[in-house]
CSV table of C-alpha atoms in Angstrom, one decimal:
chain,number,residue,atom,x,y,z
H,273,MET,CA,0.0,0.0,0.0
H,274,PHE,CA,2.6,2.5,1.0
H,275,GLN,CA,5.7,3.2,-1.0
H,276,ASN,CA,8.0,3.6,2.0
H,277,ILE,CA,6.9,0.3,3.5
H,278,LYS,CA,6.8,-1.3,0.1
H,279,ARG,CA,10.4,-0.4,-0.7
H,280,LEU,CA,11.6,-2.1,2.4
H,281,PHE,CA,10.6,-5.3,0.7
H,282,LEU,CA,12.4,-5.0,-2.6
H,283,PHE,CA,15.2,-7.4,-1.7
H,284,GLY,CA,14.4,-10.9,-2.9
H,285,VAL,CA,17.7,-12.7,-2.5
H,286,VAL,CA,16.6,-15.9,-4.1
H,287,ALA,CA,14.0,-18.5,-4.1
H,288,PHE,CA,11.4,-20.2,-2.0
H,289,ILE,CA,10.0,-23.6,-1.4
H,290,ALA,CA,6.5,-24.9,-1.3
H,291,ALA,CA,3.9,-27.6,-0.5
H,292,ALA,CA,2.7,-28.9,2.8
H,293,CYS,CA,4.1,-32.2,3.8
H,294,SER,CA,0.7,-33.5,4.6
H,295,THR,CA,-0.5,-33.0,1.0
H,296,THR,CA,2.6,-34.7,-0.6
H,297,LYS,CA,3.4,-37.8,1.4
H,298,ASN,CA,1.5,-40.0,-1.0
H,299,LEU,CA,2.7,-38.2,-4.2
H,300,HIS,CA,6.4,-37.9,-3.7
H,301,SER,CA,9.4,-40.0,-2.8
H,302,LYS,CA,10.4,-40.6,0.8
H,303,GLU,CA,13.5,-38.4,0.1
H,304,PHE,CA,11.3,-35.5,-1.0
H,305,VAL,CA,9.2,-35.6,2.1
H,306,GLN,CA,12.4,-35.9,4.3
H,307,THR,CA,13.8,-32.9,2.6
H,308,GLN,CA,10.6,-30.9,3.3
H,309,GLN,CA,10.8,-32.0,6.9
H,310,GLU,CA,14.5,-30.9,7.1
H,311,LEU,CA,13.6,-27.5,5.7
H,312,THR,CA,10.7,-27.2,8.3
H,313,GLU,CA,13.1,-27.9,11.1
H,314,LYS,CA,15.6,-25.3,10.0
H,315,LEU,CA,12.9,-22.6,9.4
H,316,THR,CA,11.5,-23.5,12.8
H,317,GLN,CA,14.8,-22.7,14.4
H,318,ILE,CA,15.0,-19.3,12.6
H,319,SER,CA,11.5,-18.5,13.8
H,320,LYS,CA,12.4,-18.9,17.4
H,321,ALA,CA,14.8,-15.8,17.3
H,322,ALA,CA,13.2,-13.9,14.4
H,323,SER,CA,12.3,-10.2,14.8
H,324,PHE,CA,8.7,-10.9,13.6
H,325,ASN,CA,6.2,-13.1,15.5
H,326,GLY,CA,5.1,-15.2,12.6
H,327,PHE,CA,5.7,-15.8,8.9
H,328,GLY,CA,4.4,-17.8,6.0
H,329,VAL,CA,6.1,-19.2,2.9
H,330,ALA,CA,5.2,-21.0,-0.3
H,331,LEU,CA,7.3,-22.1,-3.2
H,332,VAL,CA,6.3,-23.6,-6.6
H,333,ASN,CA,8.0,-24.7,-9.8
H,334,ASP,CA,6.1,-24.6,-13.1
H,335,LYS,CA,4.1,-27.7,-12.4
H,336,GLU,CA,3.4,-28.1,-8.7
H,337,VAL,CA,3.6,-26.7,-5.2
H,338,LEU,CA,6.9,-27.7,-3.6
H,339,TYR,CA,6.5,-26.4,-0.1
H,340,GLN,CA,4.1,-24.3,2.0
H,341,ASN,CA,4.2,-23.7,5.7
H,342,GLY,CA,3.9,-21.2,8.5
H,343,PHE,CA,6.2,-20.5,11.5
H,344,GLY,CA,6.2,-18.7,14.8
H,345,ILE,CA,3.2,-17.2,16.5
H,346,ALA,CA,0.0,-16.0,14.8
H,347,ASN,CA,-1.6,-14.7,18.0
H,348,VAL,CA,0.4,-13.7,21.0
H,349,GLU,CA,-2.6,-13.5,23.3
H,350,THR,CA,-3.8,-17.0,22.6
H,351,SER,CA,-0.4,-18.5,21.7
H,352,ALA,CA,-1.9,-19.7,18.4
H,353,LYS,CA,0.8,-21.0,16.0
H,354,TYR,CA,1.3,-19.5,12.6
H,355,THR,CA,0.6,-22.2,10.1
H,356,GLU,CA,0.0,-22.5,6.3
H,357,ASN,CA,-3.7,-22.0,7.2
H,358,THR,CA,-3.3,-18.8,9.1
H,359,VAL,CA,-5.2,-15.9,7.4
H,360,GLN,CA,-3.6,-12.5,6.8
H,361,ASN,CA,-4.0,-9.5,4.7
H,362,ILE,CA,-1.4,-9.5,1.9
H,363,ALA,CA,-1.5,-5.7,1.2
H,364,SER,CA,-0.5,-4.6,-2.3
H,365,ILE,CA,0.0,-8.1,-3.7
H,366,SER,CA,-3.8,-7.8,-4.0
H,367,LYS,CA,-3.2,-5.5,-7.0
H,368,THR,CA,-2.1,-8.5,-9.1
H,369,VAL,CA,-5.7,-9.8,-8.8
H,370,ILE,CA,-6.9,-6.5,-10.4
H,371,GLY,CA,-5.0,-7.2,-13.5
H,372,LEU,CA,-6.4,-10.7,-13.8
H,373,ALA,CA,-9.9,-9.3,-13.2
H,374,VAL,CA,-9.6,-6.7,-15.9
H,375,LEU,CA,-8.3,-9.2,-18.5
H,376,LYS,CA,-11.0,-11.7,-17.6
H,377,ALA,CA,-13.6,-8.9,-18.1
H,378,GLN,CA,-12.0,-8.2,-21.4
H,379,GLU,CA,-12.3,-11.9,-22.4
H,380,LEU,CA,-15.9,-11.8,-21.5
H,381,GLY,CA,-16.4,-8.8,-23.9
H,382,LYS,CA,-17.3,-6.4,-21.1
H,383,LEU,CA,-14.5,-3.9,-21.6
H,384,ASN,CA,-11.2,-3.2,-23.5
H,385,LEU,CA,-7.9,-2.3,-21.9
H,386,ASP,CA,-7.7,0.8,-24.0
H,387,ASP,CA,-11.2,2.1,-23.3
H,388,PRO,CA,-11.5,5.3,-21.4
H,389,ALA,CA,-12.3,4.6,-17.7
H,390,ASN,CA,-15.1,7.2,-17.9
H,391,LYS,CA,-16.9,4.9,-20.4
H,392,TYR,CA,-17.9,2.8,-17.4
H,393,LEU,CA,-17.8,5.0,-14.4
H,394,PRO,CA,-20.9,6.7,-12.9
H,395,PHE,CA,-18.8,9.9,-12.3
H,396,THR,CA,-16.1,11.7,-14.3
H,397,VAL,CA,-12.4,11.3,-13.7
H,398,SER,CA,-10.1,13.7,-15.5
H,399,ASN,CA,-6.7,15.3,-14.9
H,400,PRO,CA,-7.5,19.0,-14.7
H,401,ALA,CA,-4.2,19.8,-16.4
H,402,TYR,CA,-5.1,17.6,-19.4
H,403,PRO,CA,-8.9,17.5,-19.5
H,404,GLU,CA,-8.9,16.5,-23.1
H,405,VAL,CA,-6.8,13.4,-22.5
H,406,PRO,CA,-8.8,10.3,-21.4
H,407,ILE,CA,-7.5,8.2,-18.6
H,408,THR,CA,-7.7,4.6,-19.9
H,409,ILE,CA,-8.0,1.3,-18.1
H,410,ARG,CA,-4.5,0.4,-19.3
H,411,HIS,CA,-3.2,3.6,-17.7
H,412,LEU,CA,-4.9,2.6,-14.4
H,413,VAL,CA,-3.3,-0.9,-14.3
H,414,THR,CA,0.2,0.2,-15.3
H,415,HIS,CA,0.3,3.2,-12.8
H,416,THR,CA,0.5,5.8,-15.6
H,417,SER,CA,-3.0,7.3,-15.1
H,418,SER,CA,-1.6,10.5,-13.4
H,419,ILE,CA,-3.9,9.8,-10.5
H,420,VAL,CA,-1.9,10.1,-7.2
H,421,ASP,CA,-2.5,9.1,-3.6
H,422,THR,CA,-3.4,12.2,-1.6
H,423,GLU,CA,-3.4,12.8,2.2
H,424,GLU,CA,-7.2,12.4,2.0
H,425,TYR,CA,-6.8,8.9,0.6
H,426,LEU,CA,-4.1,8.0,3.1
H,427,SER,CA,-6.0,9.3,6.1
H,428,ARG,CA,-9.3,7.8,5.3
H,429,ASN,CA,-8.6,4.4,3.8
H,430,LEU,CA,-8.0,2.3,6.9
H,431,VAL,CA,-11.1,1.5,9.0
H,432,LEU,CA,-11.2,-0.3,12.4
H,433,ARG,CA,-13.2,-3.5,12.7
H,434,ASP,CA,-14.8,-2.5,16.0
H,435,THR,CA,-15.0,0.2,18.7
H,436,VAL,CA,-13.0,-1.6,21.4
H,437,ASN,CA,-10.5,0.8,22.9
H,438,LEU,CA,-11.5,3.2,20.1
H,439,VAL,CA,-10.0,6.4,21.5
H,440,HIS,CA,-6.6,4.7,22.0
H,441,ASN,CA,-6.7,2.9,18.7
H,442,LEU,CA,-7.5,6.1,16.7
H,443,ASN,CA,-4.4,7.7,18.1
H,444,ILE,CA,-1.9,4.9,17.2
H,445,ASP,CA,0.7,6.3,14.9
H,446,VAL,CA,0.5,4.5,11.5
H,447,SER,CA,2.0,7.3,9.4
H,448,PRO,CA,1.5,8.2,6.7
H,449,THR,CA,-2.0,6.8,7.1
H,450,ARG,CA,-4.3,6.6,10.1
H,451,PHE,CA,-7.0,4.5,11.6
H,452,ASN,CA,-10.7,5.5,11.3
H,453,PRO,CA,-13.7,4.4,13.3
H,454,PRO,CA,-16.1,1.7,11.9
H,455,SER,CA,-18.6,4.5,11.2
H,456,ALA,CA,-16.3,5.9,8.5
H,457,LYS,CA,-16.8,2.8,6.4
H,458,THR,CA,-18.3,3.6,3.0
H,459,SER,CA,-18.6,1.9,-0.4
H,460,LEU,CA,-15.7,1.7,-2.8
H,461,GLU,CA,-17.7,3.8,-5.3
H,462,ASP,CA,-18.5,6.6,-2.9
H,463,PHE,CA,-14.9,6.6,-1.6
H,464,LEU,CA,-13.4,7.0,-5.1
H,465,LYS,CA,-16.1,9.5,-6.2
H,466,ASN,CA,-15.4,11.7,-3.2
H,467,LEU,CA,-11.7,11.6,-4.0
H,468,LEU,CA,-11.7,12.0,-7.8
H,469,ASP,CA,-14.9,13.6,-8.9
H,470,THR,CA,-14.9,17.4,-9.0
H,471,ASP,CA,-18.0,17.4,-6.9
H,472,GLY,CA,-16.5,15.0,-4.4
H,473,GLU,CA,-16.2,15.9,-0.8
H,474,TRP,CA,-12.4,15.4,-0.7
H,475,TYR,CA,-11.6,16.3,-4.3
H,476,SER,CA,-8.4,18.2,-4.9
H,477,ARG,CA,-6.4,19.0,-8.0
H,478,GLU,CA,-3.5,17.6,-6.0
H,479,GLY,CA,-5.0,14.2,-6.7
H,480,PHE,CA,-3.5,14.4,-10.1
H,481,SER,CA,0.1,14.9,-11.1
H,482,LYS,CA,1.3,17.4,-13.7
H,483,SER,CA,2.0,14.5,-16.1
H,484,LYS,CA,-0.1,13.7,-19.1
H,485,PRO,CA,-2.1,10.5,-18.6
H,486,GLY,CA,-0.2,7.6,-20.0
H,487,SER,CA,3.1,9.3,-20.0
H,488,MET,CA,4.8,8.7,-16.6
H,489,TYR,CA,4.9,5.9,-14.1
H,490,GLU,CA,3.6,7.0,-10.7
H,491,TYR,CA,2.5,4.2,-8.3
H,492,SER,CA,-1.1,4.8,-7.4
H,493,ASN,CA,-3.3,2.9,-5.0
H,494,VAL,CA,-6.3,5.0,-5.9
H,495,GLY,CA,-5.8,4.3,-9.6
H,496,ALA,CA,-5.6,0.6,-9.0
H,497,SER,CA,-8.9,0.6,-7.0
H,498,LEU,CA,-10.5,2.7,-9.7
H,499,ALA,CA,-9.6,-0.1,-12.2
H,500,ALA,CA,-11.5,-2.5,-9.9
H,501,LEU,CA,-14.5,-0.2,-9.9
H,502,VAL,CA,-14.4,-0.1,-13.7
H,503,VAL,CA,-14.6,-3.9,-13.6
H,504,GLU,CA,-17.6,-3.7,-11.3
H,505,LYS,CA,-19.5,-1.2,-13.5
H,506,ALA,CA,-18.5,-3.0,-16.8
H,507,THR,CA,-19.7,-6.4,-15.6
H,508,GLY,CA,-22.5,-5.5,-13.3
H,509,THR,CA,-21.0,-7.6,-10.5
H,510,THR,CA,-19.3,-6.4,-7.4
H,511,TYR,CA,-15.5,-6.7,-7.6
H,512,ASP,CA,-15.3,-9.1,-4.6
H,513,GLU,CA,-17.9,-11.4,-6.2
H,514,PHE,CA,-16.4,-11.1,-9.7
H,515,THR,CA,-12.9,-12.1,-8.5
H,516,SER,CA,-14.3,-14.8,-6.3
H,517,GLN,CA,-16.2,-16.3,-9.2
H,518,TYR,CA,-13.5,-16.1,-11.8
H,519,ILE,CA,-10.3,-16.3,-9.8
H,520,LEU,CA,-10.5,-17.5,-6.1
H,521,ARG,CA,-13.0,-20.3,-6.5
H,522,PRO,CA,-11.6,-21.7,-9.7
H,523,LEU,CA,-8.2,-21.9,-8.0
H,524,GLU,CA,-9.8,-23.5,-4.9
H,525,MET,CA,-8.6,-20.6,-2.7
H,526,HIS,CA,-11.4,-21.4,-0.3
H,527,SER,CA,-9.8,-19.7,2.7
H,528,SER,CA,-9.5,-16.4,0.9
H,529,GLY,CA,-11.8,-13.4,0.7
H,530,TRP,CA,-12.1,-9.6,0.7
H,531,SER,CA,-13.7,-9.1,4.1
H,532,PHE,CA,-13.6,-10.5,7.6
H,533,ASN,CA,-17.0,-12.0,6.9
H,534,ALA,CA,-15.6,-13.9,3.9
H,535,ILE,CA,-12.9,-15.8,5.9
H,536,ASP,CA,-12.7,-18.0,9.0
H,537,PHE,CA,-11.9,-15.3,11.5
H,538,SER,CA,-10.7,-17.8,14.1
H,539,SER,CA,-7.7,-18.5,11.8
H,540,TYR,CA,-6.9,-14.7,11.4
H,541,SER,CA,-3.6,-13.4,12.6
H,542,PRO,CA,-3.5,-10.0,14.2
H,543,THR,CA,-0.7,-7.8,13.0
H,544,TYR,CA,1.9,-6.4,15.4
H,545,GLN,CA,3.7,-3.2,16.1
H,546,ASP,CA,6.4,-5.2,17.8
H,547,LYS,CA,6.6,-8.7,19.1
H,548,GLN,CA,4.2,-7.9,22.0
H,549,THR,CA,1.9,-5.1,20.8
H,550,PRO,CA,-0.9,-5.9,18.4
H,551,TYR,CA,-2.5,-3.5,16.1
H,552,PRO,CA,-6.3,-3.4,16.2
H,553,CYS,CA,-8.0,-5.3,13.4
H,554,TYR,CA,-8.6,-3.0,10.4
H,555,SER,CA,-9.7,-3.2,6.8
H,556,LEU,CA,-9.4,-1.0,3.7
H,557,ILE,CA,-12.2,0.9,2.0
H,558,GLY,CA,-10.1,0.7,-1.2
H,559,TYR,CA,-9.9,-3.0,-0.6
H,560,PRO,CA,-9.0,-4.0,-4.2
H,561,ASP,CA,-5.6,-2.3,-3.9
H,562,GLY,CA,-4.5,-4.1,-0.7
H,563,GLY,CA,-7.3,-6.0,1.1
H,564,LEU,CA,-7.1,-9.6,0.1
H,565,LEU,CA,-7.2,-11.9,3.1
H,566,THR,CA,-5.6,-15.3,2.4
H,567,THR,CA,-3.3,-18.1,3.7
H,568,SER,CA,0.0,-19.4,2.6
H,569,SER,CA,-1.8,-22.5,1.4
H,570,ASP,CA,-4.1,-20.6,-0.8
H,571,MET,CA,-1.2,-18.3,-2.0
H,572,SER,CA,0.7,-21.4,-3.1
H,573,LYS,CA,-2.2,-22.2,-5.5
H,574,TYR,CA,-2.2,-18.6,-6.7
H,575,ILE,CA,1.5,-18.3,-7.5
H,576,LEU,CA,1.4,-21.7,-9.1
H,577,GLU,CA,-1.3,-20.4,-11.4
H,578,LEU,CA,0.7,-17.3,-12.2
H,579,MET,CA,3.9,-19.3,-13.0
H,580,LYS,CA,1.8,-21.6,-15.3
H,581,GLY,CA,0.2,-18.5,-16.9
H,582,TYR,CA,3.6,-17.0,-17.6
H,583,LEU,CA,4.5,-20.1,-19.5
H,584,GLY,CA,1.3,-20.3,-21.4
H,585,ASN,CA,-0.4,-23.0,-19.3
H,586,GLY,CA,-2.7,-21.1,-17.0
H,587,THR,CA,-6.3,-22.0,-16.4
H,588,ILE,CA,-8.1,-18.8,-15.4
H,589,LEU,CA,-7.1,-16.7,-18.4
H,590,THR,CA,-6.4,-17.5,-22.1
H,591,LYS,CA,-2.8,-17.6,-23.4
H,592,GLN,CA,-3.4,-14.3,-25.1
H,593,SER,CA,-4.6,-12.6,-21.9
H,594,TYR,CA,-1.7,-14.0,-19.9
H,595,LYS,CA,0.7,-12.8,-22.5
H,596,GLU,CA,-0.7,-9.3,-22.1
H,597,TYR,CA,-0.6,-9.6,-18.3
H,598,PHE,CA,3.1,-10.5,-18.4
H,599,THR,CA,4.3,-8.1,-21.1
H,600,PRO,CA,6.2,-5.1,-19.9
H,601,GLN,CA,4.2,-2.1,-20.9
H,602,LEU,CA,6.5,0.8,-20.3
H,603,ALA,CA,9.8,2.3,-21.6
H,604,ALA,CA,12.6,4.3,-20.1
H,605,GLU,CA,10.9,7.6,-20.9
H,606,ASN,CA,7.9,6.6,-18.7
H,607,PHE,CA,10.1,6.9,-15.6
H,608,THR,CA,11.8,9.7,-13.7
H,609,ASN,CA,13.6,7.9,-11.0
H,610,ARG,CA,13.6,4.4,-12.4
H,611,SER,CA,14.5,1.6,-9.9
H,612,THR,CA,17.2,-0.5,-11.5
H,613,SER,CA,17.4,-3.2,-8.8
H,614,GLU,CA,17.2,-6.8,-9.9
H,615,TYR,CA,14.6,-7.3,-7.2
H,616,SER,CA,12.6,-4.2,-7.5
H,617,ASP,CA,9.0,-4.5,-8.8
H,618,GLU,CA,9.1,-1.0,-10.3
H,619,TYR,CA,11.6,-1.3,-13.1
H,620,ASN,CA,8.7,-2.0,-15.5
H,621,MET,CA,5.0,-2.9,-15.3
H,622,GLY,CA,2.9,-5.6,-16.9
H,623,ILE,CA,-0.9,-5.4,-16.2
H,624,THR,CA,-0.5,-4.8,-12.4
H,625,MET,CA,2.5,-7.1,-12.3
H,626,GLY,CA,5.9,-5.5,-11.6
H,627,PHE,CA,9.2,-6.4,-13.2
H,628,GLY,CA,12.8,-6.2,-12.0
H,629,SER,CA,15.7,-5.1,-14.3
H,630,THR,CA,16.6,-8.7,-15.2
H,631,GLY,CA,13.1,-9.6,-16.3
H,632,ASN,CA,12.0,-11.5,-13.2
H,633,PHE,CA,8.7,-10.3,-11.8
H,634,GLY,CA,6.5,-10.0,-8.8
H,635,HIS,CA,4.9,-7.6,-6.4
H,636,THR,CA,5.5,-6.4,-2.8
H,637,GLY,CA,3.1,-5.3,-0.1
H,638,GLY,CA,3.1,-3.5,3.2
H,639,ASP,CA,0.5,-2.2,5.7
H,640,PRO,CA,0.6,-1.6,9.4
H,641,GLY,CA,2.1,-4.7,11.0
H,642,MET,CA,2.9,-6.7,7.9
H,643,SER,CA,5.0,-7.1,4.8
H,644,SER,CA,4.6,-9.5,1.9
H,645,VAL,CA,6.2,-10.4,-1.4
H,646,ILE,CA,5.6,-12.7,-4.4
H,647,TRP,CA,8.5,-13.1,-6.8
H,648,PHE,CA,9.1,-15.2,-9.9
H,649,TYR,CA,12.3,-16.3,-11.5
H,650,LYS,CA,11.5,-16.9,-15.1
H,651,ASP,CA,14.6,-18.9,-16.1
H,652,LYS,CA,14.4,-21.2,-13.0
H,653,ARG,CA,10.6,-21.4,-13.4
H,654,MET,CA,10.2,-20.7,-9.8
H,655,GLY,CA,7.7,-18.7,-7.8
H,656,ARG,CA,7.8,-17.8,-4.1
H,657,TYR,CA,5.7,-16.2,-1.5
H,658,PHE,CA,6.7,-14.7,1.9
H,659,ILE,CA,4.7,-12.8,4.5
H,660,VAL,CA,5.3,-11.6,8.1
H,661,ASN,CA,2.8,-10.4,10.7
H,662,THR,CA,4.9,-7.8,12.5
H,663,ASP,CA,6.2,-4.3,11.6
H,664,TRP,CA,9.6,-4.4,9.9
H,665,ASN,CA,12.5,-3.8,12.3
H,666,THR,CA,15.1,-1.9,10.2
H,667,GLU,CA,18.0,-3.3,12.4
H,668,SER,CA,17.2,-7.0,12.3
H,669,SER,CA,14.3,-8.0,10.0
H,670,GLY,CA,16.4,-7.7,6.8
H,671,LYS,CA,19.0,-10.1,8.3
H,672,ASP,CA,16.2,-12.5,9.3
H,673,GLN,CA,14.7,-12.4,5.9
H,674,LYS,CA,18.1,-13.0,4.2
H,675,ALA,CA,18.7,-16.0,6.4
H,676,ILE,CA,15.3,-17.4,5.4
H,677,TYR,CA,15.8,-16.7,1.7
H,678,ASP,CA,19.3,-18.3,1.7
H,679,LEU,CA,17.9,-21.4,3.4
H,680,LEU,CA,14.9,-21.6,1.0
H,681,HIS,CA,17.1,-21.1,-2.0
H,682,GLU,CA,19.3,-24.1,-0.9
H,683,PHE,CA,16.2,-26.3,-0.4
H,684,TYR,CA,14.5,-25.2,-3.6
H,685,VAL,CA,17.3,-26.8,-5.5
H,686,LYS,CA,16.9,-30.0,-3.6
H,687,LEU,CA,13.1,-30.1,-3.7
H,688,ASN,CA,12.9,-29.1,-7.4
H,689,SER,CA,15.3,-31.9,-8.3
H,690,LEU,CA,13.1,-34.4,-6.3
H,691,SER,CA,9.8,-33.1,-7.6
H,692,LYS,CA,7.6,-35.7,-9.2
H,693,THR,CA,7.3,-33.4,-12.2
H,694,THR,CA,11.0,-33.6,-13.0
H,695,LYS,CA,11.2,-37.4,-13.1
């Protein structure tokens, strides 16, 4: 969600490992299962001294899930363990679903990527500096719309689940955003209209950059959620139901959803300011840009589908749509301060999918009390997922993550060589 949190997670030393041992004992060799167990033991040791309470991982090759698991503590108060079935918000990784939804709607004949967004919206969105230049759906899903995140967006997007300790919780510092009372909850449409329509309550010309729509990359949570609203209006189906119908349910992501009511809340992990202090439960009004609640088990299915889709073997989109999804859309002139890191997801953009400078791809996420990343290594045909449930400690969390990544890279090589798909 936030760029400063997001950039903390642009490392990605190397790979991950995936597939719960319980689901593979009858499918793989004894050596494969033993290797999974050895990895579990080593990750368990890391979790005992890690700077975050709990974390989840998943790793796939281009054919199957190799490893999925959770480690540490999901809930300090109840001492619940963090497992592959622990539910967490994955923050901006959620944006990758927007791209899939837009392309599915295009396949269904409901919209076209290069249509003006205003063709479908019940209000008008226009950059006041370029009123004659339409903002297209493609602009929205490549962060080139010229729509920017304002203080109004940042200060209104997070809404508390309940009123317990309300006064205290409203004063928790989660800069650059803040928590709002449950009464502030509004619909996605009303939220975006108030931000972007000239008659909106929170409208400001500052909500648009001085760049011509389509010309410059400027990461935009608001623009991403607006693309989701376009899907709603074009299909006549709410975004949460559309994505559930065409993405989550077909992938059997049965523990995932866009609201607390859609998931098993008993499996939910609070997020933490530090290893002892939980944040209150919160959700996002602009939920498409960062509000998917899911598990490491479900995310293993998701990243497996994306890896397959990249190679032309996906199931929820056509080959043509996946080709569009994974085609870098931008050029050097579309950037001012272009990130050139191999592990940055902002060197280029597909359709909501970020690319590093070497052509590997993925997306990061960060919200109060959590950080997440999916990353794909195209030549190794490997995809990984990693999430933590505690605020990033700048002194030690990077070291913890590197230790996990190094270990997972080592065991990916072993598990991939033992995979039943490589026999």
